[in-house]
Coordinates of C-alpha atoms and ligand atoms in Angstrom, one line a residue:
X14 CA -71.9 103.2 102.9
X15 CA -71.2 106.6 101.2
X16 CA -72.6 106.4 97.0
X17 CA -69.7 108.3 95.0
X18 CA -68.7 107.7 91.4
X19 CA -69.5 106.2 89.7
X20 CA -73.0 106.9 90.3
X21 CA -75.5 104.2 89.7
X22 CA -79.4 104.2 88.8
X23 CA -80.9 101.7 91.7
X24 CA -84.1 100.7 90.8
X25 CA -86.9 102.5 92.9
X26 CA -88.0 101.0 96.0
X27 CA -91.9 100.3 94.3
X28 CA -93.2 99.2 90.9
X29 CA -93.6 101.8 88.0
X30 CA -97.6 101.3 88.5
X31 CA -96.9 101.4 92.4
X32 CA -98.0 104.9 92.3
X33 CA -101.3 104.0 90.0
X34 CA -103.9 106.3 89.7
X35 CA -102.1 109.5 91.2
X36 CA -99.1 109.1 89.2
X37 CA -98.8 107.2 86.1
X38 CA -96.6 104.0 85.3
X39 CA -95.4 105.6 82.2
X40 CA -94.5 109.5 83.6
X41 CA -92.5 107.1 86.5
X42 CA -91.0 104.6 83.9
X43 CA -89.5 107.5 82.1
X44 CA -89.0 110.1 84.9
X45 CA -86.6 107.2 86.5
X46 CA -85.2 105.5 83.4
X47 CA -84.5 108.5 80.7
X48 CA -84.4 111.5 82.9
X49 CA -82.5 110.3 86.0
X50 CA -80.6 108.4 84.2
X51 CA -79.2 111.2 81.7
X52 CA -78.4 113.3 85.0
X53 CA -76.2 109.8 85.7
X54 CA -74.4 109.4 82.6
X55 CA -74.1 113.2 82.5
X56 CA -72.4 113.0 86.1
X57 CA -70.4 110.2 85.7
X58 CA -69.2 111.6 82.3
X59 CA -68.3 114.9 84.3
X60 CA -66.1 113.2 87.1
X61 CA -64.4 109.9 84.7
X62 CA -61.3 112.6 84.3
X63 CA -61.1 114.0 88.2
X64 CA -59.8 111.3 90.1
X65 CA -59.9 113.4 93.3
X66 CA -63.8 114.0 93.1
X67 CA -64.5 110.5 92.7
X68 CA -64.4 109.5 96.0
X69 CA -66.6 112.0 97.4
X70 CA -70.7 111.9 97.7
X71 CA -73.3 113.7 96.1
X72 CA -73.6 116.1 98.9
X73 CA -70.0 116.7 99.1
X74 CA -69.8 116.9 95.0
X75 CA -72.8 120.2 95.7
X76 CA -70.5 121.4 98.2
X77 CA -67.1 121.8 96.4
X78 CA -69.1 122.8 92.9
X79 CA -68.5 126.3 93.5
X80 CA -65.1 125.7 94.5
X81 CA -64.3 123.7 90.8
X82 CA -63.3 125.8 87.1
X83 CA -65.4 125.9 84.7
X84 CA -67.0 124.6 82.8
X85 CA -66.8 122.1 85.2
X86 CA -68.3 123.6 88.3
X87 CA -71.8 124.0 86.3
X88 CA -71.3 120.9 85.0
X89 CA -71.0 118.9 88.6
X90 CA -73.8 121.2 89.8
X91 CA -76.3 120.6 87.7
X92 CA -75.7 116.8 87.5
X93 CA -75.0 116.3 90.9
X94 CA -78.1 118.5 91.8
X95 CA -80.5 116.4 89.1
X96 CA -79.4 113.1 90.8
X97 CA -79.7 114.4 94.1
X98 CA -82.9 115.9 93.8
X99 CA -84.7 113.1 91.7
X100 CA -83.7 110.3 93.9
X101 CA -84.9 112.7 96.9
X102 CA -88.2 113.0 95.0
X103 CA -88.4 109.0 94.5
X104 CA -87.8 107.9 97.8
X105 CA -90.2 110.8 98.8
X106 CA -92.9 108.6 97.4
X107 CA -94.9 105.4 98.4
X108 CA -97.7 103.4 97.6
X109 CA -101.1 104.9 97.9
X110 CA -102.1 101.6 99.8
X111 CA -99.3 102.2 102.1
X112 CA -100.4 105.6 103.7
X113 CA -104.1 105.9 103.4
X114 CA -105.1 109.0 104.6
X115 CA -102.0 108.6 106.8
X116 CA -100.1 111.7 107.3
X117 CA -96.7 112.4 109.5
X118 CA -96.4 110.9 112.5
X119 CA -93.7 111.8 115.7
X120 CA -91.0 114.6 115.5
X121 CA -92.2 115.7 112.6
X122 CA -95.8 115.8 112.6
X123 CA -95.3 118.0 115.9
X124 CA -92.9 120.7 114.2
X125 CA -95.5 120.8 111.3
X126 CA -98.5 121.3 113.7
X127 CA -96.2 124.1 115.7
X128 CA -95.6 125.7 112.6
X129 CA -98.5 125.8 110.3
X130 CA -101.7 124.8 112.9
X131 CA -102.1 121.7 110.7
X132 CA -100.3 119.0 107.7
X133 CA -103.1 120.6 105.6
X134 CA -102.2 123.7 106.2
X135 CA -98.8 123.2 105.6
X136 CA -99.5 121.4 102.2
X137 CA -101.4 124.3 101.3
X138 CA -98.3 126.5 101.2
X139 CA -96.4 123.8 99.6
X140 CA -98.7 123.4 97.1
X141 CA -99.1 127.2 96.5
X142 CA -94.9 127.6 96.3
X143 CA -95.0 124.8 93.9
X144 CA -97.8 126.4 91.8
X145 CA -95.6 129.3 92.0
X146 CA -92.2 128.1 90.3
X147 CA -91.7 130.1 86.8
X148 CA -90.8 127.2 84.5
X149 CA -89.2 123.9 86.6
X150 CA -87.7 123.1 89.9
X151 CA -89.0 121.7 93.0
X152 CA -90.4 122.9 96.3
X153 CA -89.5 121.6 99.1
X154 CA -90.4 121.7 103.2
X155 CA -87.0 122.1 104.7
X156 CA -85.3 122.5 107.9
X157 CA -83.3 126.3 108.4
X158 CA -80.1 126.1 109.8
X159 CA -80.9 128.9 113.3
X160 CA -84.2 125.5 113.3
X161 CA -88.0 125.9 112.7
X162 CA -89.4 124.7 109.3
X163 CA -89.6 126.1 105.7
X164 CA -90.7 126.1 102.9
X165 CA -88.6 127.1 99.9
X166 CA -88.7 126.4 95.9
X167 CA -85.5 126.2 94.1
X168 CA -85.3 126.3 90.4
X169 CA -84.3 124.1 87.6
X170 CA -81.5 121.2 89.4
X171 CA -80.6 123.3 92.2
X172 CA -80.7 121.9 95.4
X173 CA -81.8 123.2 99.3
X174 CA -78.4 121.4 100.3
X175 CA -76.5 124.5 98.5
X176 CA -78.5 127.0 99.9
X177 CA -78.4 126.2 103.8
X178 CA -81.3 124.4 104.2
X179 CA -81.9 120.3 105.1
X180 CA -84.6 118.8 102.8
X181 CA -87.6 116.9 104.9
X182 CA -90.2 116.6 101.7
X183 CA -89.7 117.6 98.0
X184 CA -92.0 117.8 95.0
X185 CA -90.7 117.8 91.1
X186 CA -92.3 120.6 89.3
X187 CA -90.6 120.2 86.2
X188 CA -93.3 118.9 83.3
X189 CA -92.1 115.8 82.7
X190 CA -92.9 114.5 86.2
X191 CA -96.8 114.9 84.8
X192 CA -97.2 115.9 81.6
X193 CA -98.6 112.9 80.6
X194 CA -101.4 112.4 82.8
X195 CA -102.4 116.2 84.2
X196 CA -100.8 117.8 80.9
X197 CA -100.7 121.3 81.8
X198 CA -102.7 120.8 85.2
X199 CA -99.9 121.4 87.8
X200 CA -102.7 122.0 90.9
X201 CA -104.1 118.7 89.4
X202 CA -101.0 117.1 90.2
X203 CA -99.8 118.8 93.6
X204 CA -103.2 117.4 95.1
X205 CA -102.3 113.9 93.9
X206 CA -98.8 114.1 94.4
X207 CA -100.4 114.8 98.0
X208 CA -102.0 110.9 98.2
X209 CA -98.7 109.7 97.8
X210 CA -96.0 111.1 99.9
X211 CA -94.0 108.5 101.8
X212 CA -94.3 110.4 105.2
X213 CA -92.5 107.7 106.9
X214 CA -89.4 108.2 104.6
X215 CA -90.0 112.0 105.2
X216 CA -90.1 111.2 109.2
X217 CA -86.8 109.8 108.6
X218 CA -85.3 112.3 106.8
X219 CA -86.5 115.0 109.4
X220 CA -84.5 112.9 112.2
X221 CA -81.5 113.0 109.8
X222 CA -81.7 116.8 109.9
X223 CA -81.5 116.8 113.6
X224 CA -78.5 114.3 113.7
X225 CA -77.0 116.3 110.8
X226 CA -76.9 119.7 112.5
X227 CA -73.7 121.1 113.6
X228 CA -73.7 124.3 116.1
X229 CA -70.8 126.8 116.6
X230 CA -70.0 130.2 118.4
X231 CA -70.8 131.4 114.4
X232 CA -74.0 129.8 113.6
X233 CA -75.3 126.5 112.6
X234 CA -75.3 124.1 109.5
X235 CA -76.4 121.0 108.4
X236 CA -73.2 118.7 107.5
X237 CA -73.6 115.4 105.4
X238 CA -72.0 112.6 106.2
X239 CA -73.5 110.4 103.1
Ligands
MN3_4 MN1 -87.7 115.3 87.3

């Protein structure tokens, strides 16, 4: 079933604590009940006058943005973009206990090998590119349209959707996803953030990039059906 307007704030999957000691019940308590949930209101605000955008999903909404007037289009991209991306993030995450020292498996695990000789090596980058954002955003390890993996930052709410690519693993850079336990520390962070990855959920979505990728005489693209 596609999720359109209005947008609601499921619970995450795991406990606040779920996460406990890599990432804090508090950072997630907030993260998922103040921030995600201003992105929410902040969407749903945006689309309670546009009856025609309220049938279509967050994907489709980041589509259309630049399509939209203004103040309007910023408004749907940002929001759309925060909601997108955080509840990416969250389900992007699992409990320590359920992936020890567990990494990819399958399709994916194979394309990361071919790519960067090893998951370490390719957490190294991702690490590295997430070090590197100026200020917030996210990196991410993506799929490129033409195929092979990436890996790409984006900054502030924008999302890898808008520019081409299919998401497979995403990390939030912005301070308040650890402020309160690494403070400043962001490499403190990107290596615990590490103990935690749901890699099955990240399997998943790299199969959804495959079944989502459209070729034609011009080129290939990802399209979204939810
Ligand atoms: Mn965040």
């Amino acid at each position: 079933m596609k999720e359109h307007y209005p947008f609601l704030n499921t619970p995450l999957p795991y406990g606040f604590d779920a996460l406990e000691p890599y990432i804090d019940a508090q950072t997630m308590e907030l993260h998922h009940n103040r921030h995600l949930q201003t992105y929410i209101e902040n969407l749903n605000a945006a689309l309670r006058q546009q009856p025609r955008l309220q049938t279509l999903s967050l994907a489709e909404l980041l589509a259309i943005a630049p399509t939209l007037p203004e103040p309007l289009a910023t408004t749907v991209a940002h929001n759309a973009g925060g909601v997108y991306n955080h509840q990416f993030y969250f389900n992007g995450l699992a409990a320590p206990g359920n992936t020890p020292g567990s990494g990819p498996t399958g399709q994916l695990a194979d394309a990361i090998i071919q790519q960067y000789g090893s998951v370490a090596q390719m957490l190294e980058q991702l690490a590295q590119t997430a070090a590197g954002v100026f200020g917030s955003g996210y990196a991410w390890l993506v799929l490129q349209p033409g195929g092979g993996l990436a890996i790409v930052a984006t900054a502030d709410q924008e999302t890898p959707l808008t520019l081409g690519f299919c998401p497979v693993l995403a990390v939030d850079v912005w301070e308040h996803a650890y402020y309160l336990k690494h403070y400043n520390k962001r490499a403190d962070y990107l290596a615990d953030w590490q103990q935690v990855i749901n890699w099955s959920q990240a399997a998943q979505n790299y199969a959804g990039c495959l079944d989502a990728k459209v070729c034609q005489t011009d080129g290939c693209r990802y399209i979204y059906r939810s």
